[in-house]
Short mmCIF file of C-alpha atoms and ligand atoms in Angstrom, two decimals:
data_model
loop_
_atom_site.label_atom_id
_atom_site.label_comp_id
_atom_site.label_asym_id
_atom_site.label_seq_id
_atom_site.Cartn_x
_atom_site.Cartn_y
_atom_site.Cartn_z
CA MET N 1 67.39 65.09 101.41
CA VAL N 2 67.23 65.72 105.11
CA GLY N 3 66.46 69.21 106.41
CA ALA N 4 68.43 72.01 104.81
CA VAL N 5 71.11 69.76 103.28
CA ASP N 6 71.32 70.59 99.55
CA LYS N 7 68.37 72.96 99.95
CA HIS N 8 67.81 76.61 100.65
CA LEU N 9 67.22 77.60 104.23
CA ALA N 10 64.15 79.82 103.91
CA LEU N 11 62.99 81.97 106.81
CA ILE N 12 59.33 82.85 106.96
CA GLY N 13 57.45 84.72 109.63
CA PHE N 14 55.68 87.93 110.51
CA MET N 15 57.17 91.39 110.04
CA GLY N 16 59.27 92.33 113.03
CA ALA N 17 60.25 88.71 113.78
CA GLY N 18 63.90 89.48 113.01
CA LYS N 19 64.26 87.35 109.87
CA THR N 20 66.81 89.67 108.27
CA THR N 21 69.17 89.80 111.24
CA LEU N 22 68.81 86.08 111.87
CA GLY N 23 69.20 85.25 108.18
CA ARG N 24 72.37 87.28 107.85
CA GLU N 25 73.91 85.47 110.86
CA LEU N 26 72.79 82.06 109.59
CA ALA N 27 74.32 82.83 106.20
CA ARG N 28 77.63 83.74 107.84
CA LEU N 29 77.63 80.54 109.94
CA THR N 30 76.74 78.26 107.03
CA ALA N 31 78.92 80.17 104.51
CA ARG N 32 75.93 80.54 102.19
CA PRO N 33 74.85 83.66 100.33
CA PHE N 34 72.11 85.70 101.98
CA ILE N 35 69.09 87.04 100.15
CA ASP N 36 66.48 89.23 101.80
CA THR N 37 63.61 89.33 99.33
CA ASP N 38 62.27 92.69 100.61
CA GLU N 39 65.71 94.27 100.18
CA GLU N 40 65.99 92.71 96.74
CA ILE N 41 62.60 94.11 95.72
CA GLU N 42 63.52 97.60 96.94
CA LYS N 43 66.86 97.46 95.12
CA ARG N 44 65.20 96.59 91.84
CA PHE N 45 61.75 98.15 91.97
CA GLY N 46 61.90 100.98 94.52
CA PRO N 47 60.50 101.46 98.04
CA ILE N 48 57.93 98.85 99.12
CA GLY N 49 55.61 101.59 100.43
CA GLU N 50 55.39 103.07 96.92
CA LEU N 51 54.87 99.69 95.28
CA PHE N 52 52.04 99.04 97.70
CA GLU N 53 50.36 102.26 96.64
CA ARG N 54 49.96 100.74 93.20
CA GLY N 55 47.95 98.00 94.89
CA GLU N 56 48.88 94.94 96.90
CA PRO N 57 48.35 92.50 93.97
CA GLU N 58 51.03 94.30 91.95
CA PHE N 59 53.43 94.10 94.89
CA ARG N 60 52.68 90.39 95.42
CA ARG N 61 53.33 89.70 91.75
CA ILE N 62 56.77 91.31 91.95
CA GLU N 63 57.46 89.53 95.23
CA GLU N 64 56.54 86.15 93.75
CA GLN N 65 58.95 86.72 90.89
CA VAL N 66 61.83 87.80 93.16
CA VAL N 67 61.31 84.80 95.45
CA ALA N 68 61.18 82.45 92.45
CA GLU N 69 64.49 83.81 91.18
CA ALA N 70 66.13 83.43 94.59
CA LEU N 71 64.88 79.84 94.87
CA ALA N 72 66.17 79.05 91.37
CA GLY N 73 69.65 80.32 92.27
CA PRO N 74 72.57 78.83 94.22
CA ILE N 75 71.78 77.32 97.64
CA ALA N 76 71.32 80.22 100.05
CA VAL N 77 69.72 81.51 103.21
CA ILE N 78 66.62 83.41 102.10
CA ALA N 79 64.55 85.71 104.32
CA LEU N 80 61.06 86.16 102.90
CA GLY N 81 58.70 89.05 103.41
CA GLY N 82 55.88 88.35 105.86
CA GLY N 83 53.24 87.98 103.15
CA ALA N 84 55.30 86.09 100.57
CA VAL N 85 53.77 82.76 101.54
CA LEU N 86 50.30 83.98 100.54
CA SER N 87 51.22 83.01 96.97
CA ASP N 88 50.40 79.39 96.16
CA GLU N 89 53.19 79.33 93.58
CA THR N 90 55.74 80.48 96.16
CA TRP N 91 54.37 77.91 98.57
CA LYS N 92 54.92 75.09 96.03
CA ARG N 93 58.40 76.31 95.14
CA LEU N 94 59.38 76.48 98.80
CA ARG N 95 58.15 72.93 99.35
CA ARG N 96 60.33 71.73 96.47
CA SER N 97 63.59 73.48 97.09
CA ALA N 98 63.82 74.80 100.64
CA PHE N 99 63.83 73.85 104.25
CA VAL N 100 61.31 76.32 105.66
CA ALA N 101 61.89 77.67 109.16
CA TRP N 102 59.29 79.87 110.83
CA VAL N 103 60.90 82.62 112.86
CA THR N 104 58.40 83.13 115.63
CA VAL N 105 57.68 86.30 117.58
CA ASP N 106 54.84 87.43 119.84
CA VAL N 107 52.49 90.06 118.50
CA ASP N 108 53.41 92.79 120.99
CA THR N 109 57.14 92.48 120.32
CA ALA N 110 56.49 92.53 116.58
CA TRP N 111 54.27 95.62 116.90
CA ALA N 112 56.82 97.44 119.06
CA ARG N 113 59.50 96.77 116.46
CA VAL N 114 57.58 97.88 113.37
CA ARG N 115 54.97 100.46 114.48
CA ASP N 116 57.17 103.39 113.52
CA SER N 117 58.70 101.81 110.43
CA GLY N 118 56.12 103.19 108.02
CA ARG N 119 55.42 99.70 106.63
CA PRO N 120 52.12 99.67 104.77
CA LEU N 121 50.63 96.85 106.86
CA ALA N 122 51.84 98.19 110.21
CA ARG N 123 49.78 101.36 110.55
CA ASP N 124 46.89 100.14 112.66
CA ARG N 125 47.33 97.99 115.77
CA GLU N 126 44.03 96.16 115.42
CA GLN N 127 44.51 95.33 111.76
CA PHE N 128 48.07 94.26 112.60
CA GLY N 129 46.76 91.81 115.21
CA ARG N 130 44.23 90.28 112.80
CA LEU N 131 46.87 89.85 110.12
CA PHE N 132 49.18 88.30 112.69
CA ASP N 133 46.65 85.56 113.50
CA GLU N 134 45.78 84.88 109.86
CA ARG N 135 49.37 84.59 108.80
CA ALA N 136 50.36 82.43 111.78
CA ALA N 137 47.89 79.79 110.61
CA ARG N 138 49.56 79.75 107.20
CA TYR N 139 53.13 79.75 108.53
CA GLU N 140 52.31 76.85 110.80
CA VAL N 141 51.23 74.59 107.95
CA LEU N 142 54.19 75.43 105.71
CA ALA N 143 56.97 75.45 108.30
CA GLN N 144 59.20 72.41 108.80
CA GLY N 145 60.87 73.98 111.82
CA THR N 146 60.49 76.96 114.13
CA GLY N 147 62.87 79.06 116.18
CA GLN N 148 63.73 82.52 117.43
CA ASP N 149 67.51 82.33 117.31
CA THR N 150 70.25 80.91 115.09
CA ARG N 151 70.89 77.94 117.35
CA ALA N 152 67.28 76.78 117.35
CA VAL N 153 66.93 77.18 113.59
CA LEU N 154 70.20 75.33 112.93
CA LEU N 155 69.23 72.39 115.15
CA GLU N 156 65.86 72.13 113.40
CA SER N 157 67.47 72.32 110.00
CA LEU N 158 69.16 68.93 110.57
CA HIS N 159 66.23 67.54 112.61
CA ILE N 160 68.14 67.50 115.89
CA ILE N 161 65.53 66.93 118.58
CA PHE N 162 66.01 66.99 122.33
CA SER N 163 64.05 63.90 123.30
CA SER N 164 64.78 60.20 122.87
CA GLU N 165 61.18 59.06 122.50
CA ILE N 166 60.66 56.88 119.44
CA ALA N 167 57.33 56.89 117.62
CA CYS N 168 57.87 54.61 114.61
CA ASP N 169 58.21 50.84 114.25
CA ALA N 170 61.90 50.23 113.86
CA ALA N 171 64.86 47.90 114.10
CA VAL N 172 67.17 49.17 116.82
CA VAL N 173 70.90 48.58 116.41
CA ALA N 174 72.10 48.92 119.99
CA ASP N 175 75.48 48.93 121.70
CA GLU N 176 75.19 45.90 124.00
CA ARG N 177 76.50 47.79 127.03
CA VAL N 178 74.09 50.66 126.46
CA ALA N 179 71.20 48.23 125.97
CA SER N 180 71.99 46.64 129.35
CA LEU N 181 71.83 50.08 131.02
CA HIS N 182 69.05 51.93 129.23
CA GLU N 183 65.80 51.41 127.41
CA LEU N 184 64.48 53.57 124.60
CA PRO N 185 61.24 55.32 125.51
CA THR N 186 58.48 54.76 122.94
CA ALA N 187 55.19 56.43 122.13
CA GLY N 188 52.06 55.14 120.44
CA GLY N 189 52.44 51.37 120.81
CA VAL N 190 55.33 51.01 118.39
CA THR N 191 57.33 47.82 118.00
CA LEU N 192 61.09 47.91 118.38
CA THR N 193 63.17 44.86 117.53
CA THR N 194 66.65 45.06 118.96
CA HIS N 195 69.88 43.88 117.35
CA LEU N 196 72.80 44.01 119.75
CA VAL N 197 76.26 44.90 118.52
CA PRO N 198 79.53 44.74 120.49
CA ALA N 199 80.25 47.69 122.79
CA GLY N 200 82.11 50.64 121.29
CA GLU N 201 84.61 50.43 118.44
CA GLN N 202 84.38 46.60 118.18
CA ALA N 203 81.06 47.06 116.38
CA LYS N 204 82.58 49.00 113.49
CA THR N 205 83.49 46.06 111.27
CA PRO N 206 82.23 44.67 107.95
CA VAL N 207 81.46 41.40 109.77
CA VAL N 208 78.97 43.14 112.05
CA VAL N 209 77.38 44.91 109.08
CA GLU N 210 76.98 41.63 107.22
CA ARG N 211 75.38 40.05 110.26
CA LEU N 212 72.93 42.96 110.48
CA TRP N 213 72.06 42.66 106.76
CA ASN N 214 71.17 39.03 107.40
CA GLU N 215 69.26 39.63 110.62
CA LEU N 216 67.22 42.72 109.76
CA GLY N 217 63.56 42.00 109.25
CA VAL N 218 62.62 45.42 107.86
CA GLY N 219 61.42 46.25 104.35
CA ARG N 220 62.05 49.21 102.02
CA ASP N 221 59.99 51.53 104.17
CA GLY N 222 61.45 50.25 107.45
CA TRP N 223 63.43 52.37 109.86
CA ILE N 224 66.73 51.72 111.60
CA ILE N 225 67.69 53.32 114.88
CA GLY N 226 71.29 53.56 116.02
CA PHE N 227 71.41 53.53 119.82
CA GLY N 228 74.84 54.00 121.37
CA GLY N 229 77.98 56.08 120.97
CA GLY N 230 79.64 57.18 117.74
CA SER N 231 80.74 53.63 116.99
CA THR N 232 77.18 52.33 117.07
CA THR N 233 75.65 55.21 115.13
CA ASP N 234 78.44 54.90 112.52
CA VAL N 235 77.70 51.21 111.96
CA ALA N 236 73.91 51.58 112.19
CA GLY N 237 74.00 54.46 109.72
CA PHE N 238 76.19 52.50 107.33
CA THR N 239 73.85 49.53 107.55
CA ALA N 240 70.95 51.89 106.80
CA ALA N 241 72.86 53.38 103.86
CA THR N 242 73.45 50.00 102.28
CA PHE N 243 70.56 47.71 103.23
CA LEU N 244 67.99 47.49 100.40
CA ARG N 245 69.92 50.38 98.79
CA GLY N 246 69.20 52.73 101.63
CA LEU N 247 66.69 53.04 104.47
CA HIS N 248 65.81 55.97 106.68
CA TRP N 249 67.53 55.96 110.02
CA VAL N 250 67.50 57.80 113.33
CA ALA N 251 70.53 58.38 115.54
CA VAL N 252 70.09 58.23 119.31
CA PRO N 253 73.57 59.04 120.65
CA THR N 254 74.40 57.98 124.21
CA THR N 255 77.91 59.41 124.56
CA LEU N 256 79.00 63.03 124.73
CA VAL N 257 81.09 62.47 121.58
CA GLY N 258 77.97 61.21 119.84
CA MET N 259 75.78 64.12 120.95
CA VAL N 260 78.18 66.92 120.03
CA ASP N 261 79.83 65.32 117.02
CA ALA N 262 79.54 61.75 115.72
CA ALA N 263 75.75 61.45 115.30
CA ILE N 264 75.57 64.73 113.39
CA GLY N 265 76.53 65.23 109.78
CA GLY N 266 75.75 62.07 107.86
CA LYS N 267 79.15 60.38 107.88
CA THR N 268 78.68 56.65 108.42
CA GLY N 269 81.10 53.79 108.08
CA VAL N 270 83.23 50.97 109.41
CA ASN N 271 86.91 50.17 109.87
CA THR N 272 88.84 47.64 107.81
CA GLY N 273 92.06 45.76 108.51
CA LYS N 274 93.92 48.68 106.88
CA GLY N 275 92.55 51.45 109.05
CA LYS N 276 89.70 53.45 110.54
CA ASN N 277 86.65 54.61 108.61
CA LEU N 278 87.99 53.32 105.30
CA VAL N 279 84.60 52.11 104.08
CA GLY N 280 81.53 54.27 104.48
CA ALA N 281 78.93 56.53 102.97
CA PHE N 282 77.30 59.88 103.50
CA HIS N 283 73.81 59.03 104.68
CA PHE N 284 72.16 61.67 106.86
CA PRO N 285 69.99 60.42 109.71
CA TRP N 286 66.38 61.53 109.34
CA GLU N 287 66.50 62.62 112.96
CA ILE N 288 69.03 62.90 115.73
CA ARG N 289 67.37 62.39 119.10
CA ILE N 290 69.44 63.69 121.96
CA ASP N 291 68.68 62.92 125.59
CA SER N 292 71.43 63.87 128.01
CA ARG N 293 69.98 61.56 130.69
CA PHE N 294 71.87 58.73 128.98
CA LEU N 295 75.11 60.41 130.03
CA ALA N 296 74.47 59.54 133.69
CA THR N 297 76.09 56.13 133.19
CA LEU N 298 78.94 57.27 130.95
CA PRO N 299 82.38 56.41 132.41
CA ALA N 300 84.55 59.42 133.33
CA GLU N 301 87.16 58.69 130.66
CA GLU N 302 84.46 58.66 127.95
CA ARG N 303 83.13 61.98 129.20
CA ARG N 304 86.66 63.42 129.05
CA ALA N 305 86.91 62.22 125.46
CA GLY N 306 83.70 64.09 124.72
CA MET N 307 85.02 67.23 126.37
CA ALA N 308 87.96 67.22 123.94
CA GLU N 309 85.48 67.58 121.05
CA VAL N 310 83.59 70.24 123.02
CA VAL N 311 86.78 72.25 123.54
CA LYS N 312 87.60 71.83 119.84
CA THR N 313 84.15 73.13 118.91
CA GLY N 314 84.39 76.05 121.33
CA LEU N 315 87.80 77.05 119.97
CA LEU N 316 86.44 76.98 116.41
CA SER N 317 83.26 78.90 117.25
CA GLY N 318 85.05 81.46 119.39
CA ASP N 319 82.74 80.88 122.38
CA GLU N 320 83.56 79.26 125.71
CA LEU N 321 81.13 76.42 125.10
CA TRP N 322 82.92 74.23 127.64
CA SER N 323 81.74 76.45 130.52
CA LEU N 324 78.04 76.21 129.67
CA PRO N 325 75.66 73.96 131.65
CA GLU N 326 75.60 70.49 130.08
CA ASP N 327 72.40 70.78 128.02
CA GLU N 328 73.32 74.24 126.73
CA MET N 329 76.81 73.02 125.89
CA ILE N 330 75.43 70.09 123.88
CA ARG N 331 72.91 72.29 122.01
CA SER N 332 75.52 74.87 121.16
CA CYS N 333 78.09 72.32 119.97
CA ALA N 334 75.48 70.46 117.93
CA ALA N 335 74.30 73.72 116.32
CA PHE N 336 77.86 74.76 115.45
CA LYS N 337 78.59 71.41 113.83
CA THR N 338 75.29 71.66 111.94
CA ALA N 339 76.27 75.05 110.52
CA VAL N 340 79.63 73.73 109.34
CA VAL N 341 78.00 70.64 107.85
CA LEU N 342 75.44 72.76 105.99
CA SER N 343 78.28 74.85 104.55
CA ASP N 344 79.88 71.78 102.96
CA PRO N 345 77.77 68.64 103.54
CA TYR N 346 80.00 66.21 101.62
CA GLU N 347 83.38 67.70 102.54
CA ARG N 348 84.05 68.74 98.96
CA GLU N 349 84.96 72.34 99.48
CA GLY N 350 87.28 72.18 102.45
CA ARG N 351 85.03 74.08 104.84
CA ARG N 352 83.92 70.98 106.72
CA ALA N 353 87.59 70.09 107.15
CA ILE N 354 87.96 72.72 109.89
CA LEU N 355 86.21 70.26 112.21
CA ASN N 356 89.49 68.33 112.04
CA LEU N 357 91.29 70.89 114.22
CA GLY N 358 93.96 68.90 116.09
CA HIS N 359 92.96 65.67 114.38
CA THR N 360 96.00 65.21 112.14
CA PHE N 361 98.13 64.88 115.26
CA ALA N 362 95.45 62.87 117.03
CA HIS N 363 95.22 60.28 114.24
CA ALA N 364 99.01 59.94 114.14
CA LEU N 365 99.20 59.33 117.88
CA GLU N 366 96.26 56.90 117.81
CA THR N 367 97.88 54.87 115.03
CA ALA N 368 101.30 54.90 116.72
CA SER N 369 99.71 53.64 119.94
CA GLY N 370 98.10 50.75 118.07
CA TYR N 371 94.71 52.36 118.95
CA GLU N 372 95.41 52.00 122.68
CA LEU N 373 95.06 55.76 123.04
CA ARG N 374 91.44 56.93 123.22
CA HIS N 375 90.41 59.24 120.38
CA GLY N 376 89.37 62.07 122.72
CA ASP N 377 92.66 61.94 124.62
CA ALA N 378 94.53 62.03 121.32
CA VAL N 379 92.42 65.02 120.24
CA ALA N 380 93.31 66.86 123.45
CA LEU N 381 97.00 66.46 122.58
CA GLY N 382 96.35 67.35 118.96
CA LEU N 383 94.67 70.57 120.03
CA LEU N 384 97.81 71.53 121.96
CA ALA N 385 99.90 71.10 118.82
CA ALA N 386 97.44 72.96 116.60
CA LEU N 387 97.23 75.89 119.04
CA ARG N 388 101.02 76.08 119.36
CA LEU N 389 101.41 76.15 115.57
CA SER N 390 98.71 78.83 115.42
CA GLY N 391 100.66 80.95 117.92
CA ARG N 392 97.76 80.89 120.39
CA SER N 393 97.40 80.19 124.07
CA THR N 394 96.96 76.57 125.13
CA ASP N 395 95.56 77.50 128.58
CA VAL N 396 92.02 76.26 127.93
CA VAL N 397 93.19 72.87 126.73
CA GLU N 398 95.53 72.48 129.73
CA GLU N 399 92.84 73.58 132.20
CA ILE N 400 89.89 71.59 130.89
CA LEU N 401 91.55 68.53 129.37
CA ALA N 402 94.97 68.40 131.10
CA PRO N 403 96.52 66.16 128.43
CA GLU N 404 99.66 64.24 129.30
CA PRO N 405 102.36 63.45 126.70
CA VAL N 406 102.04 59.85 125.53
CA ARG N 407 104.65 57.15 125.26
CA VAL N 408 104.65 56.10 121.60
CA ASP N 409 107.36 55.59 119.03
CA ARG N 410 108.25 59.00 117.53
CA ASP N 411 109.11 57.70 114.05
CA ARG N 412 106.01 55.57 113.90
CA ALA N 413 103.84 58.56 114.79
CA TRP N 414 105.59 60.72 112.18
CA ASP N 415 105.17 58.07 109.47
CA ALA N 416 101.50 57.74 110.34
CA LEU N 417 101.05 61.49 110.11
CA LEU N 418 102.70 61.65 106.69
CA ARG N 419 100.59 58.74 105.45
CA ASP N 420 97.43 60.42 106.74
CA LYS N 421 98.38 63.59 104.86
CA LYS N 422 99.61 61.79 101.74
CA GLY N 423 102.70 63.97 101.62
CA ARG N 424 100.99 67.40 101.71
CA LEU N 425 101.20 69.01 105.09
CA ARG N 426 97.99 70.98 105.08
CA LEU N 427 96.67 71.45 108.59
CA VAL N 428 93.77 73.19 110.26
CA LEU N 429 95.02 76.10 112.33
CA LEU N 430 93.11 78.61 114.41
CA GLY N 431 92.89 82.29 113.52
CA ASP N 432 90.86 85.20 114.88
CA ASP N 433 87.92 84.20 112.69
CA GLY N 434 88.00 80.48 113.47
CA GLY N 435 89.64 77.52 111.76
CA PHE N 436 91.35 77.63 108.38
CA VAL N 437 93.36 75.15 106.33
CA THR N 438 96.95 76.03 105.49
CA GLU N 439 100.26 74.50 104.47
CA VAL N 440 102.74 74.25 107.37
CA PRO N 441 106.53 73.63 107.01
CA GLU N 442 107.41 70.01 107.68
CA ALA N 443 109.99 70.80 110.37
CA ASP N 444 107.42 72.77 112.40
CA VAL N 445 104.89 69.95 112.20
CA ARG N 446 107.48 67.40 113.26
CA ARG N 447 108.52 69.55 116.22
CA ALA N 448 104.89 70.04 117.29
CA LEU N 449 104.29 66.29 117.11
CA ASP N 450 107.45 65.50 119.09
CA GLU N 451 106.32 67.78 121.90
CA LEU N 452 103.27 65.57 122.44
CA ILE N 453 105.35 62.44 122.96
CA ALA N 454 106.94 61.45 126.29
CA ASP N 455 110.50 60.07 126.40
N1 NAD H 1 80.50 59.95 111.94
C1 NAD H 1 81.17 60.95 112.44
O1 NAD H 1 81.07 62.09 111.96
C2 NAD H 1 82.07 60.73 113.62
C3 NAD H 1 82.60 61.82 114.32
C4 NAD H 1 83.37 61.58 115.45
C5 NAD H 1 83.63 60.28 115.85
N2 NAD H 1 83.11 59.24 115.12
C6 NAD H 1 83.37 57.84 115.53
O2 NAD H 1 82.79 57.63 116.80
C7 NAD H 1 83.50 56.57 117.44
C8 NAD H 1 83.70 56.93 118.87
O3 NAD H 1 82.43 57.09 119.45
P1 NAD H 1 82.24 57.43 121.00
O4 NAD H 1 83.37 58.21 121.50
O5 NAD H 1 80.87 57.96 121.08
O6 NAD H 1 82.35 56.03 121.74
P2 NAD H 1 81.88 54.53 121.43
O7 NAD H 1 80.62 54.45 120.68
O8 NAD H 1 83.06 53.80 120.87
O9 NAD H 1 81.61 54.04 122.91
C9 NAD H 1 82.63 54.08 123.87
C10 NAD H 1 82.27 53.23 125.09
O10 NAD H 1 81.21 53.85 125.83
C11 NAD H 1 80.17 52.91 126.08
N3 NAD H 1 78.94 53.69 126.21
C12 NAD H 1 78.28 54.36 125.25
N4 NAD H 1 77.25 55.02 125.80
C13 NAD H 1 77.24 54.75 127.11
C14 NAD H 1 76.43 55.16 128.21
N5 NAD H 1 75.42 56.04 128.02
N6 NAD H 1 76.71 54.67 129.42
C15 NAD H 1 77.74 53.83 129.59
N7 NAD H 1 78.57 53.43 128.61
C16 NAD H 1 78.32 53.90 127.38
C17 NAD H 1 80.25 51.95 124.94
O11 NAD H 1 79.69 50.72 125.26
C18 NAD H 1 81.75 51.87 124.71
O12 NAD H 1 82.31 50.95 125.61
C19 NAD H 1 84.78 56.37 116.66
O13 NAD H 1 84.68 55.17 115.91
C20 NAD H 1 84.83 57.55 115.71
O14 NAD H 1 85.46 57.25 114.49
C21 NAD H 1 82.34 59.45 114.03
ZN1 ZN H 2 87.21 63.61 116.72
#
């Protein structure tokens, strides 16, 4: 499994790094339980200072047992004591069942935070410094990611990397327009063979996938790279999921939609004659390589479509992500989506469904327009409806996205919405604590939909 999907998110690092605070916040964002092994030890065995007086080996034995129990339990965020990774058994267990993130800190900050805490190993500055160096060497080997804040740890936990440089031999599935505008940077003399697919949505068909199956020259240990917008990464990922029963793949998104949404979260697939995304698979990319320089050539209407997903993400996270500088905006949106995905990777428990804020209306309008309406523009309208039904201000959507009512057939849109919902009108609405799924009376939904349609 990739990163922290289906695994614990374990935080290691020196005392004073802030693992407990960070862990608690990560647990809230990913809707996972939080376990702080030091707290757990104190709850069950008494103050750590007293346990240490009985000798460090005794304390380490208890610690090893508490960590083993946490790792054997339900998927969680686990903050480990600074010395927990000294145990080889703990090390092996972490390797098996956790994504290990090293919460870094500099030695002076750590010392300032813990010098007066009475911790047994924080009584002497010199000894503290030596321990810091020793432990750092161990953390470095064990860690699969590093970070000092929730956003950095989240991005690492799905292998979202801010560089587009490729360092493995791979077959590149590229949007033909993107391939005519950009080249993928490579490192270390790797060979990339390129397979062009039609620009945008036209690539998302079973015919294109079959052609790729026949063309690909890679073996079981080969890599596929999807290079383009959400359409390309969806089809490349689906090809990777199916070819030779599944190959590793890397997503290199080139649209704003791709960077903040489509490339993240493992959903891959194609459209059929009956509708969008009807055939697909969950197949998480091994890495998502984001390079905002690709956006320089993105047409304005595609950028606007991306901003609709950014506004959606900001509304759900409760932060004005749309006003951040571009790189910050992309990082923050990607991290928020990562947290939601980690809370419910396969959309089984309803939590991932909150990412569909505004999308029930959007899909209905897209269908009624015969897919003439761009997804992002439909989402902008859908957000208006969702906010109105939530009794919240629509100012942000009007200011940033300025959606205009569309000219589509009202009954056709309504039928499409009912079909999408299979009769049960459960929608994502926005509350003070973010998105939630709830049943909404049919008449209210119909009225909200009608308001999005021009006469
Ligand atoms: N898998 C998921 O979780 C997920 C989430 C959201 C959307 N999607 C899918 O993503 C698709 C939409 O993706 P999209 O909005 O990224 O657009 P897209 O991939 O359809 O591309 C849109 C257009 O932009 C062009 N383009 C892409 N990058 C460019 C660049 N850097 N410069 C110039 N032109 C560029 C393409 O050639 C195309 O013409 C839909 O099929 C949707 O279903 C998937
Ligand atoms: Zn969307």
